[in-house]
Structures are given as C-alpha cells and as structure tokens.
Short mmCIF file of C-alpha atoms and ligand atoms in Angstrom, two decimals:
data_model
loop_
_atom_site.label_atom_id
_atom_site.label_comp_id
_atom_site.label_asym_id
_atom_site.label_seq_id
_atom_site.Cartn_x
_atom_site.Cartn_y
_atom_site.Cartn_z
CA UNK A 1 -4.69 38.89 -3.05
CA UNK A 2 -6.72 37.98 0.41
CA UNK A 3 -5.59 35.70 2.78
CA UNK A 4 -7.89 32.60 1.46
CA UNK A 5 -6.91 33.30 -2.05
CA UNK A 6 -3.47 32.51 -1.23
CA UNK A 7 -4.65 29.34 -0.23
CA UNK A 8 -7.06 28.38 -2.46
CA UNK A 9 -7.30 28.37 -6.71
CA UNK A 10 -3.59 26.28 -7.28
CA UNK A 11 -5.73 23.31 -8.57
CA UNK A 12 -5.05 24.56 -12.13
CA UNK A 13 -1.88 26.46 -13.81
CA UNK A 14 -4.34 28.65 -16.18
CA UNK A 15 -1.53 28.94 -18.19
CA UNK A 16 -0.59 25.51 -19.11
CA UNK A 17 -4.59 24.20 -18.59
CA UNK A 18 -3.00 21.44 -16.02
CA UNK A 19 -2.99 20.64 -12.54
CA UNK A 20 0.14 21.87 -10.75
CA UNK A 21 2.21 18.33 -9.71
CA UNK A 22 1.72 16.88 -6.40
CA UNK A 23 2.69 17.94 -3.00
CA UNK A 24 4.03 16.52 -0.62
CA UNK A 25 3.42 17.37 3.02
CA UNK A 26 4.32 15.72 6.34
CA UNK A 27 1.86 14.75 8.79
CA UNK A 28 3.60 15.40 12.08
CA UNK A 29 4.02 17.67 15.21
CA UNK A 30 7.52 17.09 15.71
CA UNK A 31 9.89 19.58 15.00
CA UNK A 32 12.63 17.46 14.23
CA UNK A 33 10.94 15.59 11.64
CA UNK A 34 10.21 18.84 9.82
CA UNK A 35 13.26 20.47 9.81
CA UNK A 36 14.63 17.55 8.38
CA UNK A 37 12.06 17.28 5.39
CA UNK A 38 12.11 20.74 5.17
CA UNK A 39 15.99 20.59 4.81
CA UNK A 40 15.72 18.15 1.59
CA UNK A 41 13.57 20.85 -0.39
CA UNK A 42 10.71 18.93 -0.80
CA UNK A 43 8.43 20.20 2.30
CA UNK A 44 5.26 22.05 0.67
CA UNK A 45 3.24 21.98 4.20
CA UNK A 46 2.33 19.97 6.93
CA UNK A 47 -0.60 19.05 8.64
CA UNK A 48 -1.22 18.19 12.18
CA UNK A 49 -3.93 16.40 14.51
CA UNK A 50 -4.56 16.57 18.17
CA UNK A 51 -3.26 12.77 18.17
CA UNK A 52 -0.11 14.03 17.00
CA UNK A 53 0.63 17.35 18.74
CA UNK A 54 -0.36 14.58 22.04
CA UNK A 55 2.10 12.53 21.12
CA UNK A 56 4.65 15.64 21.28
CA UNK A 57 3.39 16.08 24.78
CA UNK A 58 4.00 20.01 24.18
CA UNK A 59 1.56 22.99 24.88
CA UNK A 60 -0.23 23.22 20.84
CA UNK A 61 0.34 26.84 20.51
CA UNK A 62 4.15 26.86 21.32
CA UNK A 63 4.61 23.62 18.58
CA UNK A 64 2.92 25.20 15.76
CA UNK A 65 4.68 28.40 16.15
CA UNK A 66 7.63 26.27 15.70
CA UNK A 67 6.72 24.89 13.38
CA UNK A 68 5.81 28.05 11.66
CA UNK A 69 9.43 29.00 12.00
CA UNK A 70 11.01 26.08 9.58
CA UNK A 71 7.53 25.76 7.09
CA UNK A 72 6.43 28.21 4.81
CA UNK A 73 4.05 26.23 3.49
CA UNK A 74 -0.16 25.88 5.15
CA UNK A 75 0.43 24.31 8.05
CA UNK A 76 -3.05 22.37 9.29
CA UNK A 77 -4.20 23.19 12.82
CA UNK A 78 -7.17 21.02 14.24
CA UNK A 79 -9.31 23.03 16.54
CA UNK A 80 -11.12 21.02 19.45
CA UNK A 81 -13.75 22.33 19.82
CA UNK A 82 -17.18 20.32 18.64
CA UNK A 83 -19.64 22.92 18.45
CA UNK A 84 -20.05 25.15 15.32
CA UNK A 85 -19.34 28.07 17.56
CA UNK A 86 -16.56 26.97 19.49
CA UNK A 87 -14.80 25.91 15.96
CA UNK A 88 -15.38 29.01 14.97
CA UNK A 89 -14.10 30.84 18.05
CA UNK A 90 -10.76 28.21 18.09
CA UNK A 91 -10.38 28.97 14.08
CA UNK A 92 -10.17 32.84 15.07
CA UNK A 93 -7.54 31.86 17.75
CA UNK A 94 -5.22 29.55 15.51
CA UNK A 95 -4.43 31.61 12.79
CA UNK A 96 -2.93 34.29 14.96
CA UNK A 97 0.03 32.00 15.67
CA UNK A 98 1.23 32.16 12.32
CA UNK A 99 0.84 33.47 8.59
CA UNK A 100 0.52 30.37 7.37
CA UNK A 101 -2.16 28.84 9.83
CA UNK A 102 -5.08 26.55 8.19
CA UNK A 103 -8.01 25.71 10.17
CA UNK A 104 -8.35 21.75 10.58
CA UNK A 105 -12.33 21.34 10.81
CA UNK A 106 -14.08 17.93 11.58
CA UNK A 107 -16.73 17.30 8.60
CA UNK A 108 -20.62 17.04 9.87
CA UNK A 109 -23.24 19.38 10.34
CA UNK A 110 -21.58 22.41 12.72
CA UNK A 111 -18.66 21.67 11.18
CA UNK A 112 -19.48 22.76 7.85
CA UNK A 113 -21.56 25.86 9.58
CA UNK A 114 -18.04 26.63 11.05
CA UNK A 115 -16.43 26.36 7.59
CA UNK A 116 -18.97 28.40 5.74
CA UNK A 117 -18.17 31.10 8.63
CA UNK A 118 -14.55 31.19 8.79
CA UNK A 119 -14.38 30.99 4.62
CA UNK A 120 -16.81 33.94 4.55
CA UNK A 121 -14.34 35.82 6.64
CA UNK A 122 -11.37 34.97 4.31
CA UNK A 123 -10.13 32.32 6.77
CA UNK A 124 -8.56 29.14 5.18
CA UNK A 125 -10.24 25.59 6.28
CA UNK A 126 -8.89 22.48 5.55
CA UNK A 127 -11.78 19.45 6.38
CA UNK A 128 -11.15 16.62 8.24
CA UNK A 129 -12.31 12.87 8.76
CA UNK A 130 -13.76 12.94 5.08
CA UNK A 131 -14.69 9.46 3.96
CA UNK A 132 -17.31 10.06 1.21
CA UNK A 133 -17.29 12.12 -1.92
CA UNK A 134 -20.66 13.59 -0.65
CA UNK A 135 -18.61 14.97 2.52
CA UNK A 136 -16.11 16.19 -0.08
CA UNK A 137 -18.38 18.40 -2.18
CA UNK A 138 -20.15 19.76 0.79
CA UNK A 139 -17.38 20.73 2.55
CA UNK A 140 -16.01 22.31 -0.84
CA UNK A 141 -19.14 24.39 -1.55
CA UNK A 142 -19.35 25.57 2.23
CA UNK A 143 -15.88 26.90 1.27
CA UNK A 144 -13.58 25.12 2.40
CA UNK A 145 -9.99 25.70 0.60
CA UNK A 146 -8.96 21.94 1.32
CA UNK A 147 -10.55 18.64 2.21
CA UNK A 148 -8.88 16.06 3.65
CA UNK A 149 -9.86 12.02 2.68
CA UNK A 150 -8.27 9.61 5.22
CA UNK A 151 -7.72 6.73 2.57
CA UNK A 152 -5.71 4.48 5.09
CA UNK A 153 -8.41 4.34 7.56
CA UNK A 154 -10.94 3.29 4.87
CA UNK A 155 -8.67 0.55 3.50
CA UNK A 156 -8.52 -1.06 7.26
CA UNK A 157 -12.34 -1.25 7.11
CA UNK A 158 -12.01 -3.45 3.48
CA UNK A 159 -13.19 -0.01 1.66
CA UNK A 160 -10.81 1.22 -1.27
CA UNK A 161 -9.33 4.61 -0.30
CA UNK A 162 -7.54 5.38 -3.22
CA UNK A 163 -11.31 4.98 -5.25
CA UNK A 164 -12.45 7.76 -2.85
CA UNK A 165 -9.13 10.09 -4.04
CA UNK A 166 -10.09 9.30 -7.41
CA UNK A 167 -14.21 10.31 -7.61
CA UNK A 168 -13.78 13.16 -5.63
CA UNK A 169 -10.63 14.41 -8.44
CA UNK A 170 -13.30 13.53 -11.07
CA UNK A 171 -16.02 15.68 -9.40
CA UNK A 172 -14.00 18.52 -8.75
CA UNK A 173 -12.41 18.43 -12.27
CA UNK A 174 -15.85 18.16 -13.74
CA UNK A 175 -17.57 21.10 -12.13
CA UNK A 176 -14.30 23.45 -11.79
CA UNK A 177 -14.16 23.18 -7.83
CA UNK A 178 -10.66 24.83 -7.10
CA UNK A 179 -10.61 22.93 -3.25
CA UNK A 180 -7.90 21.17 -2.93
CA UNK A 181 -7.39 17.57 -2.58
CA UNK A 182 -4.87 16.30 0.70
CA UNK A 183 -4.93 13.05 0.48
CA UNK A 184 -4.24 11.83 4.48
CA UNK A 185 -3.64 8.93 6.60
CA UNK A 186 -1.47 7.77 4.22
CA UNK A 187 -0.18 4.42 5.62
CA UNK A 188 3.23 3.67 2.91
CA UNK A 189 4.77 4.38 -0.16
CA UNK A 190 2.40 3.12 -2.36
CA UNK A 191 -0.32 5.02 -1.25
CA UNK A 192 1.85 7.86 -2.53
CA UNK A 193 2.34 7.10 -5.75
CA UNK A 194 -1.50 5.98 -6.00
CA UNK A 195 -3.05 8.90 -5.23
CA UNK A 196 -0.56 11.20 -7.69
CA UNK A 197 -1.89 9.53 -10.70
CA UNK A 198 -5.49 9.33 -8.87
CA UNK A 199 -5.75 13.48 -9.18
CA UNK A 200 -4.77 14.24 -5.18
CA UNK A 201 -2.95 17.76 -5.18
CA UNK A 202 -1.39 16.63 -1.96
CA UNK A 203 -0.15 13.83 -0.02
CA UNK A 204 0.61 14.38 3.78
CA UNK A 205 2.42 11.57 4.85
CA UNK A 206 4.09 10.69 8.03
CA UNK A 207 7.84 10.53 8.34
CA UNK A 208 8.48 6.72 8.01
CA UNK A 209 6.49 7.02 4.57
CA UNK A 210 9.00 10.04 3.21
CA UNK A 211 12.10 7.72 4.70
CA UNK A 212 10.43 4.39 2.96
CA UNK A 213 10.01 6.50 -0.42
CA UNK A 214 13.81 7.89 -0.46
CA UNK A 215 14.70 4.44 -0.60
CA UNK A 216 15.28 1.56 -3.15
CA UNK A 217 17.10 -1.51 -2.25
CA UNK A 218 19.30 -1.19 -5.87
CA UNK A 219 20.04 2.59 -5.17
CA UNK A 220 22.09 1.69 -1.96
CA UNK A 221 23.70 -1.34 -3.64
CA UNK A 222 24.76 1.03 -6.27
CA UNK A 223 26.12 3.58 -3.78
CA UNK A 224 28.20 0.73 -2.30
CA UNK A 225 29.55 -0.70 -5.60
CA UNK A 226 30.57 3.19 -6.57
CA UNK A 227 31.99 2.84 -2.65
CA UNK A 228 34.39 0.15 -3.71
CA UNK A 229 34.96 0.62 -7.05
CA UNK A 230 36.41 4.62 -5.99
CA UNK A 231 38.80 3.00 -3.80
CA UNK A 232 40.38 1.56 -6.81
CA UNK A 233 40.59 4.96 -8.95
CA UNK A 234 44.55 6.20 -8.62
CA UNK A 235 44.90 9.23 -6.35
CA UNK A 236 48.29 11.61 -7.59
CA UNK A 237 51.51 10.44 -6.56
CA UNK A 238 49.81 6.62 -6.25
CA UNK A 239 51.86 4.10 -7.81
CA UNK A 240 51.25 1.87 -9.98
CA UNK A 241 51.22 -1.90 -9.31
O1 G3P B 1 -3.75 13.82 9.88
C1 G3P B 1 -4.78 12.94 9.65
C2 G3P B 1 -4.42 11.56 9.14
O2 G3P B 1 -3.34 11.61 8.27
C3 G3P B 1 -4.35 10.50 10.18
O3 G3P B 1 -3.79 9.30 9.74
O4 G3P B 1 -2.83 7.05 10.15
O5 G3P B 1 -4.14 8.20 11.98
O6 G3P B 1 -5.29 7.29 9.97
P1 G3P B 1 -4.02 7.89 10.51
#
C-alpha cells in the first residue's frame, strides 16, 4: 500500500457498504492538549494552522515532531508558502518530519496545481479555506486525499455551514469520490453532532469543544448523588446504628 493510499479510500468499509463512523480530531498545536485527548482514546488526528502553531510561539518543525510523538493519526501541516511552487517545495519539506505528515494546502488556482503535484507523487494533501462545494470537488479531483470546509467561519457571515458539510457528502457519495470530508472551524458542540449525521468523516475541533462535549450538566449531578449516597454504604467492621 503507498503512502497516499494509507490516507485516502476509508470513506467506505467495502465490506459492510457504509461509511466508517466519524472522527474526531483536535485542532491545535499544543502539546498538552493532545496528549491529553490522545490519553482518553478518542484522538484519530489533528490538524494544525499557522494561527495556531503562532499561538504556541514554538519553531513549526520542532512542534509537529512532537506532536508526531503522541499522534498516530494524519496530522495536518499548513505550508506558507503562496505560490504553486513554493507549496510544492514546503509539501516536500513537511512530510519528512514525520510518517504521518499531511500537507495543509490553501484552495485557489496554484493551490490546486500544488495538490495535483504532490498527489501525483503519492503525497497526502488535505485542502484548506474551502467554502463552496465547487472548491470541494476541485480540490478532490486534483487529488487531494482530504478537504477541509470551515463551517464556523461561514455561519459568522449569516451562511449555513453545516448545508455546505451536507452537499459536498451528497456529491461525493453520488459520484464515489473517496476524499475525505474534515469538517473544521468547528466553533461548539453542536456543530459536532451536526455534521456526523450531515456525512463529515471528520470533525477537528478545538479543545474547549472536546471539554464542552464530555460534559452534561445531569452526568455530574449524578456523579455527586453516587458521591453521597457511597458514603452511606457500610464498610466491614462499621456498625450499625
Ligand atoms: O484549522 C482550521 C480551522 O479549524 C480554523 O477555525 O475557528 O479559526 O475559523 P477558526
């Protein structure tokens, strides 16, 4: 199996004739945050942005290999450059710090020469800053193994992000196009669950969304009534009252 076949083709189990579930990845350049996800078994990836790695104020190289060292999982790696070339050039670069290395490639017209020329040399590409379901299938059939929709960034401009999840899952179902679907810029909890039953095969969502979705106001009222009610359960050699 090449290195972009690993990557690409888990739309469908062929098996079972359905999607696998979704995934859940965390959109983040800080270590700590991973390891922690990581540690509750339910870290499939993670995806990064240079945003993000700023925000870690740490040399990119040195963070992803890091973060290499706790994920198994792709792990999304924007390049900088802006120029089909230079993409392509950066693309090279990133996936010699790890196994596991996507190239993160800005949608538009070099970026999709850049994808067609990294796929083409087994590379995987996940595509960026996709707010249309044209952008979607164009990146797809340039061969990119992922595209990215930022849904959150839609809905702050009055557009519906989750419709966006949705046509491009209908597309892609329709015509057999094995690119998978992250859905990004995932703002809260709800977004999660939307785009699961809209057809996303990811979700990447930043760490206060994983914390917000672990937790349910009756679960931690339960917990506490358990709390006090254990207290009352007789330990050996208690005595009776
Ligand atoms: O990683 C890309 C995306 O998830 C960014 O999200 O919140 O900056 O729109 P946001």
């Amino acid at each position: 199996m090449s290195h972009l076949q690993r990557f690409k083709g888990f739309r469908r189990d062929p098996e079972r004739k359905v999607r696998e579930s979704v995934k859940i990845y965390l959109d983040t350049a800080n270590v700590e945050d991973i390891r922690e996800v990581a540690s509750w078994g339910v870290l499939a990836g993670v995806t990064t942005n240079p945003s993000l790695v700023a925000k870690e104020g740490r040399v990119y190289e040195e963070v992803i290999r890091e973060i290499a060292e706790i994920c198994k999982g792709p792990i999304s790696v924007e390049v900088l450059a802006l120029d089909a070339e230079g993409m392509v050039a950066e693309g090279r670069e990133v996936v010699k710090y790890c196994d596991n290395a996507v190239v993160k490639i800005p949608m538009g017209r070099e970026g999709l020469k850049a994808i067609y020329a990294l796929s083409s040399d087994d590379i995987p590409v996940n595509t960026t800053l996709i707010f249309s379901a044209n952008q979607a299938l164009l990146a797809a059939r340039a061969g990119a193994a992922y595209i990215s929709p930022f849904l959150g960034r839609l809905d702050d401009i009055s557009e519906d992000g989750v419709s966006l999840i949705s046509d491009i899952a209908e597309i892609f179902e329709t015509h057999a196009i094995e690119t998978e679907i992250i859905a990004a810029s995932i703002r809260h909890p709800l977004h999660v669950i939307e785009v699961a039953r809209h057809g996303a095969d990811i979700a990447t969502c930043p760490m206060k969304v994983l914390e917000q979705m672990c937790e349910h106001p009756l679960t931690s009222k339960g917990i506490e009534q358990f709390r006090r009610d254990s207290e009352k359960i007789p330990r050996p050699g208690m005595t009776k009252n």
